[in-house]
Short mmCIF file of C-alpha atoms in Angstrom, two decimals:
data_model
loop_
_atom_site.label_atom_id
_atom_site.label_comp_id
_atom_site.label_asym_id
_atom_site.label_seq_id
_atom_site.Cartn_x
_atom_site.Cartn_y
_atom_site.Cartn_z
CA MET A 1 0.00 0.00 0.00
CA GLY A 2 1.26 3.49 -0.83
CA ASP A 3 1.96 6.21 1.68
CA PRO A 4 -1.27 8.24 2.18
CA ALA A 5 0.76 11.39 2.59
CA ASN A 6 2.27 10.87 -0.85
CA GLU A 7 -1.14 10.08 -2.34
CA GLU A 8 -2.34 13.56 -1.30
CA ASP A 9 0.85 15.32 -2.32
CA PRO A 10 0.73 17.03 -5.76
CA MET A 11 4.41 16.20 -6.13
CA ALA A 12 3.81 12.46 -5.68
CA ASP A 13 2.99 12.28 -9.41
CA ASP A 14 6.15 14.18 -10.22
CA GLY A 15 5.64 14.44 -13.98
CA ALA A 16 9.40 14.22 -14.52
CA PRO A 17 9.21 12.63 -18.00
CA THR A 18 6.64 15.24 -19.06
CA PHE A 19 8.78 18.11 -17.84
CA LEU A 20 11.86 16.81 -19.62
CA ALA A 21 9.88 16.21 -22.81
CA ASP A 22 8.44 19.71 -22.67
CA PHE A 23 11.90 21.14 -22.13
CA ALA A 24 13.17 19.24 -25.17
CA THR A 25 10.33 20.72 -27.23
CA LEU A 26 11.04 24.21 -25.95
CA SER A 27 14.73 23.77 -26.75
CA GLY A 28 13.83 23.09 -30.37
CA PHE A 29 12.75 26.68 -30.99
CA GLY A 30 15.79 28.40 -32.43
CA ALA A 31 17.95 25.31 -31.89
CA THR A 32 21.53 25.58 -33.10
CA GLU A 33 23.80 22.89 -34.50
CA ARG A 34 25.97 22.96 -31.39
CA GLY A 35 23.15 22.27 -28.96
CA GLY A 36 22.20 25.79 -27.94
CA VAL A 37 19.44 28.19 -29.00
CA HIS A 38 19.40 31.42 -30.99
CA ARG A 39 16.17 33.05 -29.83
CA GLU A 40 16.51 36.79 -29.38
CA ALA A 41 13.46 38.77 -28.29
CA ALA A 42 10.67 39.08 -30.88
CA SER A 43 12.63 37.05 -33.44
CA GLU A 44 10.87 34.42 -35.52
CA ALA A 45 12.08 31.68 -33.15
CA ASP A 46 10.95 33.67 -30.13
CA ASP A 47 7.53 34.20 -31.70
CA ARG A 48 7.17 30.45 -32.28
CA GLN A 49 8.12 29.50 -28.74
CA TRP A 50 5.84 32.24 -27.38
CA ALA A 51 2.91 30.78 -29.34
CA TRP A 52 3.76 27.21 -28.21
CA PHE A 53 4.00 28.26 -24.57
CA GLY A 54 0.69 30.13 -24.79
CA ARG A 55 -0.99 26.96 -26.11
CA TRP A 56 0.68 24.89 -23.39
CA LEU A 57 -0.77 27.17 -20.73
CA ALA A 58 -4.24 27.37 -22.27
CA ASP A 59 -4.47 23.60 -22.71
CA ARG A 60 -3.92 23.19 -18.97
CA GLY A 61 -6.53 25.67 -17.83
CA PHE A 62 -4.47 28.83 -17.53
CA THR A 63 -5.96 32.10 -18.76
CA VAL A 64 -3.32 33.55 -21.11
CA VAL A 65 -2.98 37.34 -21.23
CA HIS A 66 -0.32 39.87 -22.25
CA ASP A 67 0.52 43.38 -21.18
CA ARG A 68 1.51 46.40 -23.27
CA ILE A 69 5.22 45.51 -23.39
CA GLY A 70 4.76 41.88 -24.41
CA ASN A 71 5.08 40.12 -21.06
CA GLN A 72 3.16 36.83 -21.27
CA PHE A 73 1.11 35.62 -18.29
CA GLY A 74 -0.74 32.40 -17.50
CA LEU A 75 -3.28 32.98 -14.73
CA LEU A 76 -4.81 30.41 -12.37
CA GLU A 77 -7.49 32.17 -10.36
CA ARG A 78 -8.92 29.92 -7.68
CA THR A 79 -9.71 32.62 -5.09
CA PRO A 80 -11.56 35.45 -6.84
CA GLY A 81 -10.24 38.88 -5.98
CA ALA A 82 -7.11 37.63 -4.23
CA PRO A 83 -3.69 38.84 -5.39
CA TYR A 84 -1.28 36.62 -7.29
CA VAL A 85 1.88 34.77 -6.48
CA LEU A 86 3.90 35.51 -9.61
CA VAL A 87 6.48 32.96 -10.74
CA GLY A 88 8.58 32.76 -13.89
CA SER A 89 11.60 33.94 -15.85
CA HIS A 90 12.24 34.54 -19.59
CA LEU A 91 12.28 32.52 -22.81
CA ASP A 92 14.42 34.79 -25.00
CA SER A 93 18.11 33.95 -25.35
CA GLN A 94 21.44 35.48 -26.16
CA PRO A 95 22.65 35.08 -29.76
CA PHE A 96 23.80 31.46 -30.02
CA GLY A 97 23.21 31.07 -26.31
CA GLY A 98 22.31 28.19 -24.02
CA ARG A 99 19.07 26.23 -23.72
CA TRP A 100 18.77 26.62 -19.97
CA ASP A 101 19.19 30.32 -19.24
CA GLY A 102 15.71 31.66 -18.45
CA ALA A 103 13.81 28.92 -20.26
CA TYR A 104 14.28 26.46 -17.42
CA GLY A 105 12.77 28.93 -14.97
CA VAL A 106 9.70 29.60 -17.10
CA LEU A 107 8.92 25.94 -17.73
CA ALA A 108 9.60 24.99 -14.11
CA ALA A 109 7.24 27.78 -13.03
CA ALA A 110 4.51 26.52 -15.36
CA HIS A 111 4.88 22.90 -14.23
CA ALA A 112 4.99 23.87 -10.56
CA ALA A 113 1.85 25.98 -10.88
CA HIS A 114 0.09 23.21 -12.82
CA ARG A 115 0.90 20.73 -10.03
CA LEU A 116 -1.02 23.00 -7.67
CA ALA A 117 -3.88 23.76 -10.05
CA GLY A 118 -6.29 21.36 -8.40
CA THR A 119 -6.06 22.95 -4.97
CA THR A 120 -7.41 26.20 -3.56
CA HIS A 121 -5.08 28.59 -1.78
CA ALA A 122 -5.36 31.99 -0.17
CA LEU A 123 -3.56 33.53 -3.17
CA ASN A 124 -3.89 32.97 -6.90
CA LEU A 125 -1.08 31.85 -9.19
CA ALA A 126 0.39 33.58 -12.23
CA VAL A 127 3.20 32.31 -14.46
CA VAL A 128 5.17 34.92 -16.41
CA ASN A 129 7.46 34.90 -19.44
CA TRP A 130 9.20 38.29 -19.29
CA PHE A 131 9.88 40.05 -22.60
CA ASN A 132 13.48 40.76 -23.68
CA GLU A 133 15.22 39.90 -20.42
CA GLU A 134 18.53 39.31 -22.18
CA GLY A 135 18.78 42.78 -23.68
CA SER A 136 20.80 41.47 -26.61
CA ARG A 137 18.42 42.88 -29.21
CA PHE A 138 16.82 45.75 -27.30
CA THR A 139 18.59 47.46 -24.43
CA PRO A 140 18.57 47.57 -21.48
CA SER A 141 18.38 44.02 -20.18
CA MET A 142 15.56 42.88 -17.86
CA PHE A 143 13.38 45.00 -20.16
CA GLY A 144 9.87 43.63 -19.62
CA SER A 145 10.13 43.40 -15.85
CA ALA A 146 11.58 46.93 -15.76
CA VAL A 147 8.45 48.27 -17.43
CA PHE A 148 6.26 46.13 -15.16
CA THR A 149 7.86 47.57 -12.02
CA GLY A 150 8.07 51.17 -13.27
CA ALA A 151 11.85 51.27 -13.66
CA LEU A 152 11.52 51.84 -17.42
CA ASP A 153 9.01 54.20 -19.02
CA PRO A 154 6.61 52.18 -21.21
CA GLY A 155 6.57 54.77 -23.98
CA ALA A 156 10.35 54.84 -24.15
CA ALA A 157 10.41 51.03 -24.09
CA LEU A 158 7.98 50.75 -27.02
CA ASP A 159 10.06 53.28 -28.97
CA THR A 160 13.32 51.38 -28.38
CA ARG A 161 14.94 50.15 -31.60
CA ASP A 162 17.28 47.30 -32.32
CA PRO A 163 20.57 47.81 -34.25
CA ALA A 164 18.64 47.48 -37.52
CA GLY A 165 16.27 50.29 -36.50
CA ILE A 166 13.26 48.04 -35.87
CA ARG A 167 10.96 49.40 -33.16
CA VAL A 168 9.76 47.29 -30.21
CA GLY A 169 6.18 48.53 -30.44
CA ASP A 170 5.93 47.70 -34.14
CA LEU A 171 7.23 44.18 -33.64
CA LEU A 172 4.90 43.46 -30.74
CA ALA A 173 1.89 44.80 -32.63
CA ALA A 174 2.72 42.78 -35.74
CA SER A 175 3.01 39.54 -33.78
CA GLY A 176 -0.02 40.12 -31.56
CA ARG A 177 2.01 39.97 -28.40
CA THR A 178 0.29 42.79 -26.52
CA GLY A 179 -3.10 42.87 -24.86
CA THR A 180 -5.19 43.83 -21.87
CA GLY A 181 -6.29 42.10 -18.71
CA ALA A 182 -2.80 41.29 -17.48
CA PRO A 183 -1.98 41.74 -13.81
CA THR A 184 -0.10 44.83 -12.69
CA LEU A 185 2.39 45.24 -9.89
CA ALA A 186 -0.47 46.17 -7.57
CA ASP A 187 -1.97 42.70 -8.12
CA ILE A 188 1.17 40.83 -7.05
CA ALA A 189 1.64 39.57 -3.49
CA CYS A 190 5.09 38.03 -4.02
CA TYR A 191 7.42 36.72 -6.71
CA ALA A 192 9.56 33.60 -7.14
CA GLU A 193 12.11 32.71 -9.79
CA ILE A 194 14.36 29.71 -10.31
CA HIS A 195 17.33 29.88 -12.65
CA VAL A 196 20.47 28.02 -13.58
CA GLU A 197 23.39 29.42 -11.59
CA GLN A 198 25.53 30.53 -14.57
CA GLY A 199 28.57 29.93 -12.38
CA ARG A 200 30.17 26.91 -10.74
CA VAL A 201 29.88 27.48 -7.00
CA LEU A 202 27.13 24.89 -6.61
CA GLU A 203 28.93 22.31 -8.73
CA ASP A 204 32.27 22.92 -7.04
CA THR A 205 30.73 22.49 -3.59
CA GLY A 206 28.48 19.53 -4.47
CA THR A 207 25.34 21.52 -3.65
CA THR A 208 21.99 21.14 -5.39
CA ILE A 209 20.21 24.39 -4.50
CA GLY A 210 21.37 27.97 -4.24
CA LEU A 211 19.35 30.22 -1.93
CA VAL A 212 20.05 33.66 -3.36
CA GLU A 213 20.55 36.17 -0.57
CA ALA A 214 21.61 39.31 -2.46
CA THR A 215 22.57 40.78 -5.81
CA TRP A 216 25.96 42.16 -6.68
CA ALA A 217 25.97 45.87 -7.47
CA ALA A 218 26.46 46.88 -11.10
CA ARG A 219 27.14 49.98 -13.17
CA LYS A 220 26.64 49.75 -16.91
CA TYR A 221 27.59 52.29 -19.54
CA ALA A 222 26.92 52.77 -23.23
CA LEU A 223 29.99 54.66 -24.48
CA ARG A 224 30.61 56.44 -27.75
CA VAL A 225 34.19 57.04 -28.92
CA LEU A 226 34.46 59.82 -31.50
CA GLY A 227 37.44 60.18 -33.81
CA GLU A 228 37.87 61.25 -37.43
CA GLN A 229 37.52 59.12 -40.54
CA SER A 230 40.66 58.94 -42.68
CA HIS A 231 42.72 56.67 -44.94
CA THR A 232 44.43 53.69 -43.29
CA GLY A 233 47.43 53.94 -45.57
CA SER A 234 48.14 57.55 -46.40
CA THR A 235 47.16 59.34 -43.20
CA VAL A 236 50.22 60.27 -41.18
CA MET A 237 50.18 58.41 -37.85
CA ALA A 238 50.52 61.61 -35.83
CA ASP A 239 47.45 63.03 -37.56
CA ARG A 240 45.16 60.11 -36.87
CA ARG A 241 42.18 60.30 -34.55
CA ASP A 242 41.36 56.59 -34.49
CA ALA A 243 38.13 55.84 -32.61
CA LEU A 244 38.98 52.13 -32.62
CA LEU A 245 42.27 52.83 -30.87
CA GLY A 246 40.39 54.71 -28.16
CA ALA A 247 37.90 51.86 -27.85
CA ALA A 248 40.72 49.31 -27.59
CA ARG A 249 42.23 51.26 -24.72
CA LEU A 250 38.85 51.25 -22.96
CA VAL A 251 38.79 47.46 -23.26
CA VAL A 252 42.23 47.27 -21.68
CA LEU A 253 41.27 49.79 -19.00
CA ALA A 254 38.27 47.70 -17.96
CA ARG A 255 40.47 44.63 -17.44
CA GLU A 256 43.16 46.65 -15.67
CA LEU A 257 40.60 47.93 -13.16
CA SER A 258 39.62 44.36 -12.29
CA ASP A 259 43.25 43.25 -11.98
CA GLU A 260 44.12 46.27 -9.87
CA LEU A 261 41.18 46.35 -7.49
CA SER A 262 40.12 42.71 -7.10
CA GLY A 263 43.19 42.05 -4.94
CA THR A 264 42.00 44.58 -2.36
CA GLY A 265 39.31 42.29 -0.94
CA ALA A 266 36.03 41.81 -2.78
CA PRO A 267 36.08 40.81 -6.46
CA LEU A 268 35.44 43.24 -9.30
CA HIS A 269 34.15 41.87 -12.61
CA THR A 270 34.51 44.11 -15.66
CA SER A 271 33.75 43.66 -19.33
CA VAL A 272 33.34 45.41 -22.65
CA SER A 273 30.81 44.05 -25.13
CA ARG A 274 28.72 44.84 -28.19
CA MET A 275 31.15 47.00 -30.09
CA THR A 276 30.05 48.72 -33.30
CA VAL A 277 32.64 50.32 -35.56
CA GLU A 278 31.88 53.01 -38.14
CA PRO A 279 32.37 53.02 -41.07
CA ASN A 280 33.83 49.51 -40.61
CA SER A 281 35.70 49.65 -43.90
CA PRO A 282 38.99 47.76 -44.44
CA VAL A 283 40.78 50.90 -45.68
CA THR A 284 39.31 53.52 -43.36
CA VAL A 285 40.37 54.67 -39.90
CA ALA A 286 37.27 54.46 -37.68
CA ARG A 287 35.41 57.68 -37.02
CA GLU A 288 33.14 56.28 -34.28
CA VAL A 289 32.88 53.24 -32.02
CA THR A 290 30.03 52.46 -29.66
CA LEU A 291 30.43 49.88 -26.91
CA ASN A 292 29.00 48.67 -23.63
CA LEU A 293 31.17 48.63 -20.51
CA ASP A 294 30.06 47.27 -17.17
CA LEU A 295 31.46 46.98 -13.67
CA ARG A 296 30.13 44.55 -11.02
CA SER A 297 31.05 43.84 -7.42
CA PRO A 298 29.46 42.69 -4.17
CA ASP A 299 31.18 45.66 -2.47
CA GLU A 300 29.54 48.99 -3.27
CA GLN A 301 32.54 50.99 -2.03
CA LEU A 302 34.86 49.02 -4.28
CA LEU A 303 32.47 49.54 -7.18
CA ALA A 304 32.38 53.27 -6.51
CA ARG A 305 36.18 53.37 -6.51
CA ALA A 306 36.30 51.48 -9.81
CA ASP A 307 33.76 53.86 -11.27
CA GLU A 308 35.81 56.86 -10.13
CA LEU A 309 38.99 55.45 -11.66
CA LEU A 310 37.18 54.61 -14.89
CA HIS A 311 36.03 58.19 -15.36
CA SER A 312 39.35 59.72 -14.37
CA ARG A 313 41.34 57.49 -16.75
CA ILE A 314 39.03 58.07 -19.69
CA ALA A 315 40.49 61.57 -19.90
CA GLY A 316 43.95 60.07 -20.45
CA ILE A 317 42.61 57.86 -23.24
CA GLU A 318 41.03 60.87 -24.90
CA ARG A 319 44.38 62.70 -24.87
CA SER A 320 46.58 59.81 -25.97
CA ALA A 321 44.30 58.56 -28.75
CA ARG A 322 43.12 62.05 -29.74
CA VAL A 323 39.45 61.05 -29.43
CA ALA A 324 36.42 62.10 -27.44
CA VAL A 325 34.52 59.64 -25.21
CA GLU A 326 30.86 60.32 -24.49
CA ILE A 327 28.48 58.49 -22.14
CA ALA A 328 25.47 57.72 -24.31
CA GLY A 329 23.55 55.99 -21.54
CA SER A 330 23.93 54.33 -18.18
CA HIS A 331 22.04 52.31 -15.61
CA GLY A 332 22.83 50.15 -12.63
CA TRP A 333 21.77 48.87 -9.24
CA GLY A 334 23.21 48.50 -5.79
CA VAL A 335 23.70 45.48 -3.56
CA GLN A 336 20.17 44.42 -2.76
CA PRO A 337 19.35 41.73 -0.19
CA PHE A 338 16.51 39.31 -0.80
CA PRO A 339 14.02 39.00 2.08
CA ALA A 340 15.21 36.72 4.86
CA ALA A 341 11.73 35.21 5.23
CA GLY A 342 11.86 33.94 1.65
CA ILE A 343 15.33 32.46 2.09
CA ASP A 344 14.21 30.69 5.25
CA LEU A 345 11.05 29.36 3.59
CA ALA A 346 13.04 27.95 0.66
CA ARG A 347 15.61 26.45 3.03
CA GLU A 348 12.86 24.66 4.96
CA VAL A 349 11.39 23.26 1.73
CA ALA A 350 14.84 22.11 0.57
CA ASP A 351 15.46 20.43 3.92
CA GLY A 352 12.12 18.65 3.68
CA LEU A 353 13.08 17.32 0.26
CA GLY A 354 16.55 16.30 1.41
CA LEU A 355 18.24 18.72 -1.01
CA GLY A 356 21.63 20.20 -0.16
CA HIS A 357 21.64 23.99 -0.24
CA ARG A 358 23.74 27.05 0.45
CA ARG A 359 23.17 30.78 0.67
CA MET A 360 24.87 32.71 -2.11
CA PRO A 361 24.70 35.96 -4.11
CA THR A 362 23.75 36.39 -7.72
CA VAL A 363 26.37 38.05 -9.90
CA ALA A 364 24.14 38.15 -12.97
CA GLY A 365 21.07 40.33 -13.14
CA HIS A 366 17.67 38.63 -13.28
CA ASP A 367 14.07 39.79 -13.43
CA SER A 368 13.94 39.08 -9.72
CA VAL A 369 16.28 42.06 -9.26
CA ASN A 370 13.54 44.33 -10.60
CA LEU A 371 10.77 42.69 -8.56
CA ASN A 372 12.77 42.62 -5.33
CA GLY A 373 12.09 45.72 -3.28
CA HIS A 374 8.55 46.00 -4.62
CA VAL A 375 7.19 42.64 -3.43
CA PRO A 376 8.70 39.83 -1.33
CA THR A 377 10.91 37.91 -3.76
CA VAL A 378 12.47 34.44 -3.62
CA MET A 379 15.37 33.67 -5.98
CA LEU A 380 16.68 30.12 -6.39
CA PHE A 381 19.53 28.48 -8.33
CA VAL A 382 20.29 25.00 -9.63
CA PRO A 383 23.80 24.03 -10.78
CA SER A 384 25.34 24.82 -14.16
CA VAL A 385 27.78 22.21 -15.44
CA ASP A 386 31.29 23.77 -15.50
CA GLY A 387 29.69 27.16 -14.85
CA ILE A 388 29.13 27.67 -18.59
CA SER A 389 26.53 30.27 -19.56
CA HIS A 390 25.59 32.47 -22.52
CA ASN A 391 27.18 29.71 -24.55
CA GLU A 392 25.78 26.82 -26.59
CA GLY A 393 27.53 24.40 -24.22
CA GLU A 394 25.43 25.52 -21.25
CA HIS A 395 23.97 22.51 -19.41
CA THR A 396 22.17 21.47 -16.25
CA THR A 397 21.65 17.78 -15.48
CA ASP A 398 18.19 16.25 -15.52
CA ALA A 399 18.53 15.34 -11.84
CA ASP A 400 19.31 18.91 -10.82
CA ALA A 401 16.60 20.34 -13.05
CA LEU A 402 13.98 18.02 -11.53
CA ALA A 403 15.19 18.71 -8.00
CA GLY A 404 14.75 22.41 -8.67
CA LEU A 405 11.24 21.79 -9.99
CA ASP A 406 10.32 19.93 -6.81
CA LEU A 407 11.77 22.72 -4.71
CA LEU A 408 9.91 25.42 -6.64
CA THR A 409 6.66 23.50 -6.30
CA GLY A 410 7.07 23.35 -2.54
CA VAL A 411 8.00 27.02 -2.32
CA LEU A 412 5.08 28.00 -4.54
CA ARG A 413 2.64 25.99 -2.41
CA ARG A 414 3.68 27.84 0.72
CA LEU A 415 3.70 31.23 -0.96
CA ALA A 416 0.21 30.57 -2.32
CA ALA A 417 -0.90 29.80 1.23
CA GLY A 418 0.01 33.38 2.08
CA GLU A 419 3.02 32.65 4.29
CA ILE A 420 4.95 35.65 2.93
CA THR A 421 3.25 38.78 1.64
CA ALA A 422 4.05 42.47 1.37
CA GLY A 423 1.82 43.19 4.34
#
């Protein structure tokens, strides 16, 4: 005879083969030859997975709605008028990125909510697929959740254009990805998100679950280096104002700041990405280069020092390369703790499931960063093999993925019972 407790437990029928099959289907949208996905926001592949996920939700009794910026919601209302526990992540990817980043969290959220669909709780459930979290096509990153929480003006977001000049609002309208009836921030009691770690702390320590306790602080800049277009052969070296030379020195500066300051205590991660060179001709000295530069650290004082040194040393680059450097845009966030009550709740669920866990920060930004501070937010990690992320080789084992699904289901059940709310 079976255990009566298990017979009443929605997780007793764990649906593991179904989850893995669904994840394999999801991974087929935008699949690449090397095992990753190429599914940037509002691309053809993203549109196809969005439509598939909407059908998946509707077929299981969710009410599917969208908001004005293309965030996709599946609603399970069992207690009319009650607020929602929101749970999810994002389905868009980096160019030639990994299958797991974001997509795992959305599908785990949907399966966890579906496991609880037959029960009534104090709070309702809502699954979300955030639009353009990656920020690879439209900047900034964490785009849809930024609009949802008021950090990004919706009009400015709809007017944002990709490098080809295509406007967000036009793409969303053409694909039918906007609508009405979606929940707003005022309708949300709390938020939960599970994600692959994108690092190797969990793997290195033999731990299954990361209980995210805080974000690293970050400062991100869009920089424009202005020089003067000229001939690569005939222009005298002393007369050149090479924007690419100035940009190259910014790349080196970013790495030098990390090497110089990381030895003082806390780590400092720096990078330069998404460089565009104009006119990008083989016989022309560049007149303009745009690039993204970001600084990240768990120590806000260290980050402030790095930021100060960055700005002071830019002046030297301008003089030596005979260019001008302009800040075309910037955004960032500070170290932000996640609520202790959520960490404790997730720890208790992990203990009940016999899952090893550890408290840890998140270095990467996630949609939970935008939600945290507005509503009680729980952020969870499962291991990434070799710490590989934003790469076609990104992988999480089936065992770890299913353990995370069980954990999220347990966390979601207790959140839906109203154990943690903004009040």
